[in-house]
Amino acid sequence: ATTLGASAAQTGRYFGTAISAGKLGDSTYTTIANREFDMVTAENEMKLDATEPNQNQFNYTAGDRVANWATSNGKRLRGHTLAWHSQQPGWMQNMSGTALRNAMLNHVTQVATHYRGKIYAWDVVNEAFEDGGSGARRDSNLQRTGNDWIEAAFRAARAADPGAKLCYNDYNIDNPDHAKTKAVVAMVRDFKNRGVPIDCVGLQAHFNSGNPVPSNFQTTLSTFAGLGVDVQITELDIQGSGTDQANKYRLVTNACLAISRCNGITVWGVRDTDSWRPGDTPLLFDGNGNKKPAYTATLDAL
Ligand code: XIL
C-alpha cells in the first residue's frame, strides 16, 4: 500500500497522528493527515484543562472539532487523556484529598460518557510514574489522594464507556531494563491479577538523546503484551534527521509488527513544524509537507 494507514491496515493495525483543532484550516496539514493516517488523537483538546475549564462546566467544543474531523474522514479516535498531573485546570490544581478524588472521578465519568462509543482507546491515566531509578509513583496532587487513584480512574472509565479499550500511557518506559518500565510492568501485572479493568499500555515513545530508541525495544513490547494487554505506540517522535532517524523509525515499526498485540503506532504530529518540539525535526514530513527518509523507512517496514 502507498500510505501509512493503508499499509498498517494490511496487518490489522492502525497508523495515527496527533491532530490540533487549530490547524484544521490548513489544507496542507489536512491533506497529509487525511491521506496518510487512519487514527487520530487530539493533541490537547480532550485534556482536563480543555474539557472542564470550570468545575462541573464541561466544554467539548475543541475536542468535538477534532473528533468530528476524524469520524467524518473515516478515522478512529484515541482519547487523550482523562487523568493527569499536567494540563489540569486551575481549580483542580488547587484541590486535594477527597474533594480532588471525587472531582477526578467525576471528570473521568463525564468526559468518557460524552465520547462514549466514539473512542477506540482511552489514555485513562497519563504519566503517573517518576523518572529515574526509584520506580516510584510520581508525586502529584492526584497521587496524594491515595495510591489507588489509578485503579479508581480505570473503574470509572470502564463504567462510563464499556466499549473503549482502557490504556495506561507514559513516556520513558521504552527500555525494558529501566526501573520506570519495570514499575509500570508491575502495576499492570497487579491490575490484571486483581481484575482492575485495563486493556492496554501506551508507550509515548518520545525519543531523543536523553531517551534513545533501545535496541531491545521489542522486548519491552513483548513484556507488556505477555501480561495480557495490548500495546500501542501513542506519541512517537524521534530526534534527528536523515538516515539515522530513518533507521530508528524502522526499528520502532519493526518492533511493533513483531508483536501481535501491538495494535498500532501514532506519531505526535504531521510535519516537523507541527511538533511540540519545534527546535527539533522529529516527525515524518518536513515543514513543507514533503516525505522524509523516516517516512519511507516507516512505510517500507509496515
Ligand atoms: C503536548 C502537546 O503536544 C503540546 O502542544 C502541549 O503544549 C503540551 O503537551 N506527553 C503527552 C502529551 O502525553 O499530551 C504531550 O503533548 C506531550 C508529552
Coordinates of C-alpha atoms and ligand atoms in Angstrom, one line a residue:
A1 CA 0.0 0.0 0.0
T2 CA 1.1 3.6 -0.6
T3 CA 0.1 5.3 2.7
L4 CA 0.9 4.6 6.3
G5 CA -2.7 3.9 7.3
A6 CA -3.4 1.5 4.5
S7 CA -0.1 -0.3 5.0
A8 CA -0.7 -0.7 8.7
A9 CA -4.2 -2.0 7.9
Q10 CA -2.7 -4.9 5.9
T11 CA -1.7 -6.4 9.2
G12 CA -4.8 -5.3 11.1
R13 CA -3.0 -2.3 12.7
Y14 CA -3.6 1.4 12.5
F15 CA -1.2 4.3 11.9
G16 CA -2.3 7.5 13.6
T17 CA -1.3 11.1 14.2
A18 CA -2.0 13.8 16.8
I19 CA -4.3 16.4 15.4
S20 CA -4.6 20.0 16.6
A21 CA -8.0 21.7 16.1
G22 CA -6.4 25.0 15.3
K23 CA -4.7 23.5 12.3
L24 CA -7.8 22.1 10.6
G25 CA -8.0 25.1 8.4
D26 CA -4.5 24.5 7.0
S27 CA -5.1 22.5 3.8
T28 CA -1.5 21.2 3.5
Y29 CA -1.9 19.8 7.0
T30 CA -5.3 18.3 6.5
T31 CA -4.4 16.8 3.1
I32 CA -1.4 14.9 4.5
A33 CA -3.3 13.9 7.7
N34 CA -6.3 12.7 5.7
R35 CA -4.3 10.8 3.2
E36 CA -1.8 9.0 5.5
F37 CA -3.4 8.3 8.8
D38 CA -6.4 6.3 10.0
M39 CA -6.3 7.0 13.7
V40 CA -6.5 10.4 15.4
T41 CA -5.5 11.7 18.8
A42 CA -6.5 15.2 19.9
E43 CA -3.1 16.8 20.7
N44 CA -4.6 19.0 23.6
E45 CA -8.4 19.3 23.1
M46 CA -9.5 16.4 25.3
K47 CA -7.2 17.1 28.2
L48 CA -8.5 18.2 31.6
D49 CA -8.0 21.9 31.2
A50 CA -9.7 21.9 27.8
T51 CA -12.7 19.8 28.8
E52 CA -13.5 21.1 32.3
P53 CA -12.2 24.7 32.5
N54 CA -14.5 25.4 35.5
Q55 CA -15.6 22.7 37.9
N56 CA -18.6 20.8 36.5
Q57 CA -18.8 23.1 33.4
F58 CA -17.7 20.9 30.6
N59 CA -16.6 22.3 27.2
Y60 CA -16.3 19.8 24.3
T61 CA -16.1 22.4 21.5
A62 CA -12.5 21.8 20.5
G63 CA -12.5 18.1 21.3
D64 CA -15.6 17.7 19.2
R65 CA -13.9 19.5 16.3
V66 CA -11.1 17.0 16.3
A67 CA -13.5 14.1 16.8
N68 CA -15.8 15.2 14.0
W69 CA -12.9 15.7 11.6
A70 CA -11.8 12.2 12.4
T71 CA -15.1 10.5 12.0
S72 CA -16.2 12.5 9.0
N73 CA -13.0 11.4 7.3
G74 CA -13.4 7.7 8.3
K75 CA -10.8 7.7 11.0
R76 CA -10.9 6.2 14.5
L77 CA -10.1 8.1 17.7
R78 CA -7.8 7.6 20.6
G79 CA -8.9 9.6 23.7
H80 CA -6.2 11.5 25.5
T81 CA -6.3 11.9 28.4
L82 CA -8.7 11.5 31.4
A83 CA -6.4 11.8 34.5
W84 CA -3.0 13.5 34.5
H85 CA -1.0 15.7 36.8
S86 CA -0.3 18.1 34.0
Q87 CA -2.6 20.5 32.0
Q88 CA -5.1 20.5 34.8
P89 CA -7.5 23.4 35.1
G90 CA -6.5 25.9 37.8
W91 CA -9.4 24.9 40.0
M92 CA -8.2 21.3 40.1
Q93 CA -4.5 22.3 40.7
N94 CA -5.6 23.8 44.0
M95 CA -7.6 20.8 45.2
S96 CA -6.6 17.9 47.4
G97 CA -7.9 14.9 49.3
T98 CA -11.4 13.6 48.9
A99 CA -12.6 16.6 47.0
L100 CA -9.9 16.1 44.4
R101 CA -10.5 12.4 44.2
N102 CA -14.2 12.9 43.6
A103 CA -13.6 15.7 41.1
M104 CA -11.1 13.5 39.2
L105 CA -13.6 10.6 39.1
N106 CA -16.4 12.9 38.0
H107 CA -14.2 14.2 35.2
V108 CA -13.4 10.7 34.1
T109 CA -17.1 9.8 34.1
Q110 CA -18.3 12.9 32.4
V111 CA -15.8 13.0 29.6
A112 CA -15.8 9.3 28.9
T113 CA -19.6 9.4 28.8
H114 CA -19.6 12.3 26.4
Y115 CA -17.4 10.4 24.0
R116 CA -18.9 7.0 24.8
G117 CA -19.0 4.8 21.7
K118 CA -16.6 7.0 19.7
I119 CA -13.3 6.1 21.3
Y120 CA -11.2 3.1 20.2
A121 CA -8.9 3.5 23.3
W122 CA -8.6 6.0 26.1
D123 CA -5.4 7.0 27.8
V124 CA -7.2 6.8 31.2
V125 CA -4.2 7.8 33.2
N126 CA -1.1 9.5 31.9
E127 CA 2.4 9.8 33.3
A128 CA 1.9 8.5 36.8
F129 CA 5.4 7.2 37.4
E130 CA 8.6 9.1 38.4
D131 CA 11.7 9.1 36.2
G132 CA 15.0 7.8 37.4
G133 CA 15.9 4.7 39.3
S134 CA 13.3 4.6 42.0
G135 CA 10.3 3.1 40.2
A136 CA 8.1 5.1 42.5
R137 CA 4.9 6.8 41.6
R138 CA 5.2 10.5 40.6
D139 CA 4.3 12.8 43.4
S140 CA 1.3 14.8 42.4
N141 CA -2.0 16.1 43.8
L142 CA -3.7 13.0 42.3
Q143 CA -1.1 10.6 43.8
R144 CA -1.6 12.3 47.2
T145 CA -5.3 11.3 47.2
G146 CA -4.1 7.7 47.7
N147 CA -2.2 5.1 45.8
D148 CA -5.4 3.6 44.5
W149 CA -6.3 6.7 42.4
I150 CA -5.2 4.9 39.2
E151 CA -7.4 1.9 39.5
A152 CA -10.3 4.1 40.7
A153 CA -9.9 6.1 37.4
F154 CA -9.9 2.9 35.3
R155 CA -13.0 1.6 37.0
A156 CA -14.8 4.8 36.4
A157 CA -13.8 4.9 32.8
R158 CA -15.0 1.3 32.3
A159 CA -18.4 2.1 33.8
A160 CA -18.7 5.2 31.6
D161 CA -17.6 3.6 28.3
P162 CA -17.5 -0.2 28.4
G163 CA -16.6 -0.3 24.7
A164 CA -13.4 1.6 24.8
K165 CA -10.0 0.0 25.4
L166 CA -8.5 1.5 28.6
C167 CA -4.8 2.3 28.5
Y168 CA -2.2 3.4 30.9
N169 CA 0.1 5.8 29.0
D170 CA 3.6 7.0 29.9
Y171 CA 7.0 8.1 28.5
N172 CA 10.5 6.7 29.2
I173 CA 9.0 3.2 29.5
D174 CA 10.7 2.0 26.3
N175 CA 13.8 0.3 27.8
P176 CA 12.9 -3.0 29.5
D177 CA 15.8 -2.6 31.9
H178 CA 14.9 0.7 33.4
A179 CA 13.2 1.0 36.8
K180 CA 10.3 3.1 35.4
T181 CA 9.5 0.4 32.8
K182 CA 9.6 -2.3 35.5
A183 CA 7.4 -0.4 37.8
V184 CA 4.7 0.0 35.1
V185 CA 5.0 -3.7 34.3
A186 CA 4.5 -4.5 38.0
M187 CA 1.4 -2.3 38.1
V188 CA -0.2 -3.8 35.1
R189 CA 0.6 -7.3 36.4
D190 CA -1.1 -6.4 39.7
F191 CA -4.1 -4.9 37.9
K192 CA -4.6 -8.0 35.8
N193 CA -4.2 -10.2 38.9
R194 CA -6.8 -8.2 40.8
G195 CA -9.3 -7.7 37.9
V196 CA -8.8 -3.9 37.6
P197 CA -10.1 -3.1 34.1
I198 CA -7.0 -2.3 32.0
D199 CA -6.7 -3.3 28.3
C200 CA -3.6 -1.7 27.0
V201 CA -0.4 0.1 27.7
G202 CA 0.5 3.2 25.7
L203 CA 4.2 3.9 25.1
Q204 CA 4.5 7.6 24.2
A205 CA 7.9 6.8 22.6
H206 CA 9.3 10.3 22.6
F207 CA 12.9 9.5 21.7
N208 CA 15.9 11.9 21.9
S209 CA 19.5 11.8 23.2
G210 CA 18.3 11.5 26.8
N211 CA 15.9 8.7 25.9
P212 CA 17.3 6.9 22.9
V213 CA 15.5 4.2 21.0
P214 CA 16.6 1.0 22.8
S215 CA 17.9 -1.8 20.6
N216 CA 15.7 -4.2 22.5
F217 CA 12.5 -2.0 22.3
Q218 CA 10.7 -5.1 21.0
T219 CA 11.4 -6.9 24.4
T220 CA 9.5 -4.1 26.2
L221 CA 6.5 -4.5 23.9
S222 CA 6.5 -8.3 24.3
T223 CA 6.8 -8.0 28.1
F224 CA 3.7 -5.8 28.3
A225 CA 1.9 -8.0 25.8
G226 CA 2.8 -11.0 27.9
L227 CA 0.8 -9.6 30.7
G228 CA -2.4 -9.9 28.7
V229 CA -2.8 -6.3 27.5
D230 CA -2.5 -4.7 24.1
V231 CA 0.4 -2.3 23.4
Q232 CA 0.2 0.9 21.4
I233 CA 2.9 3.4 20.5
T234 CA 1.0 6.5 21.2
E235 CA 3.1 9.7 20.7
L236 CA 6.1 8.7 18.6
D237 CA 8.7 11.2 17.6
I238 CA 12.4 10.7 17.2
Q239 CA 15.0 13.5 17.4
G240 CA 17.4 13.5 14.4
S241 CA 17.3 13.6 10.7
G242 CA 18.3 11.7 7.6
T243 CA 19.3 8.0 7.5
D244 CA 20.0 7.8 11.2
Q245 CA 16.5 8.9 12.1
A246 CA 15.0 6.7 9.3
N247 CA 16.8 3.7 10.8
K248 CA 15.3 4.4 14.2
Y249 CA 11.8 4.8 12.8
R250 CA 12.3 1.4 11.1
L251 CA 13.4 -0.3 14.3
V252 CA 10.3 1.0 16.2
T253 CA 8.0 0.0 13.4
N254 CA 9.5 -3.5 13.0
A255 CA 9.3 -4.0 16.8
C256 CA 5.5 -3.3 16.7
L257 CA 5.0 -5.5 13.7
A258 CA 6.8 -8.4 15.5
I259 CA 4.3 -8.3 18.4
S260 CA 0.8 -9.4 17.6
R261 CA -0.7 -7.4 20.5
C262 CA 1.0 -4.2 19.2
N263 CA -2.2 -2.7 17.6
G264 CA -0.8 0.4 16.1
I265 CA 1.5 3.4 16.0
T266 CA 0.6 7.1 16.4
V267 CA 3.1 9.9 15.6
W268 CA 2.9 13.1 17.6
G269 CA 2.2 15.5 14.8
V270 CA 2.2 15.6 11.0
R271 CA 5.1 17.9 9.9
D272 CA 8.3 18.8 11.8
T273 CA 6.8 22.3 12.1
D274 CA 3.8 20.8 13.9
S275 CA 5.9 19.1 16.5
W276 CA 5.7 20.1 20.2
R277 CA 9.4 20.2 20.0
P278 CA 9.8 23.0 17.4
G279 CA 13.6 23.2 17.6
D280 CA 13.7 19.6 16.5
T281 CA 12.8 17.7 13.3
P282 CA 11.3 14.5 14.9
L283 CA 8.4 13.7 12.6
L284 CA 7.8 12.0 9.2
F285 CA 7.1 15.1 7.0
D286 CA 9.2 18.3 6.7
G287 CA 7.9 21.7 7.2
N288 CA 6.8 21.9 3.5
G289 CA 4.9 18.6 3.8
N290 CA 7.5 16.6 1.9
K291 CA 8.1 12.9 2.9
K292 CA 11.3 12.5 4.8
P293 CA 13.6 9.4 4.7
A294 CA 12.0 8.5 8.0
Y295 CA 8.6 8.3 6.2
T296 CA 9.9 6.0 3.5
A297 CA 11.6 3.7 6.1
T298 CA 8.4 3.5 8.1
L299 CA 6.2 2.8 5.1
D300 CA 8.6 0.2 3.8
A301 CA 8.7 -1.5 7.2
L302 CA 4.9 -1.7 7.5
Ligands
XIL1 C1 2.0 18.2 24.5 C2 1.4 18.9 23.3 O1 2.0 18.3 22.1 C3 1.7 20.4 23.4 O2 1.0 21.1 22.4 C4 1.3 20.9 24.7 O3 1.7 22.3 24.9 C5 1.9 20.1 25.9 O4 1.5 18.8 25.7 N1 3.1 13.7 26.7 C6 1.8 13.8 26.5 C7 1.2 14.8 25.6 O5 1.1 12.9 26.9 O6 -0.1 15.2 26.0 C8 2.1 16.0 25.5 O7 1.5 16.8 24.4 C9 3.5 15.6 25.1 C10 4.1 14.7 26.2

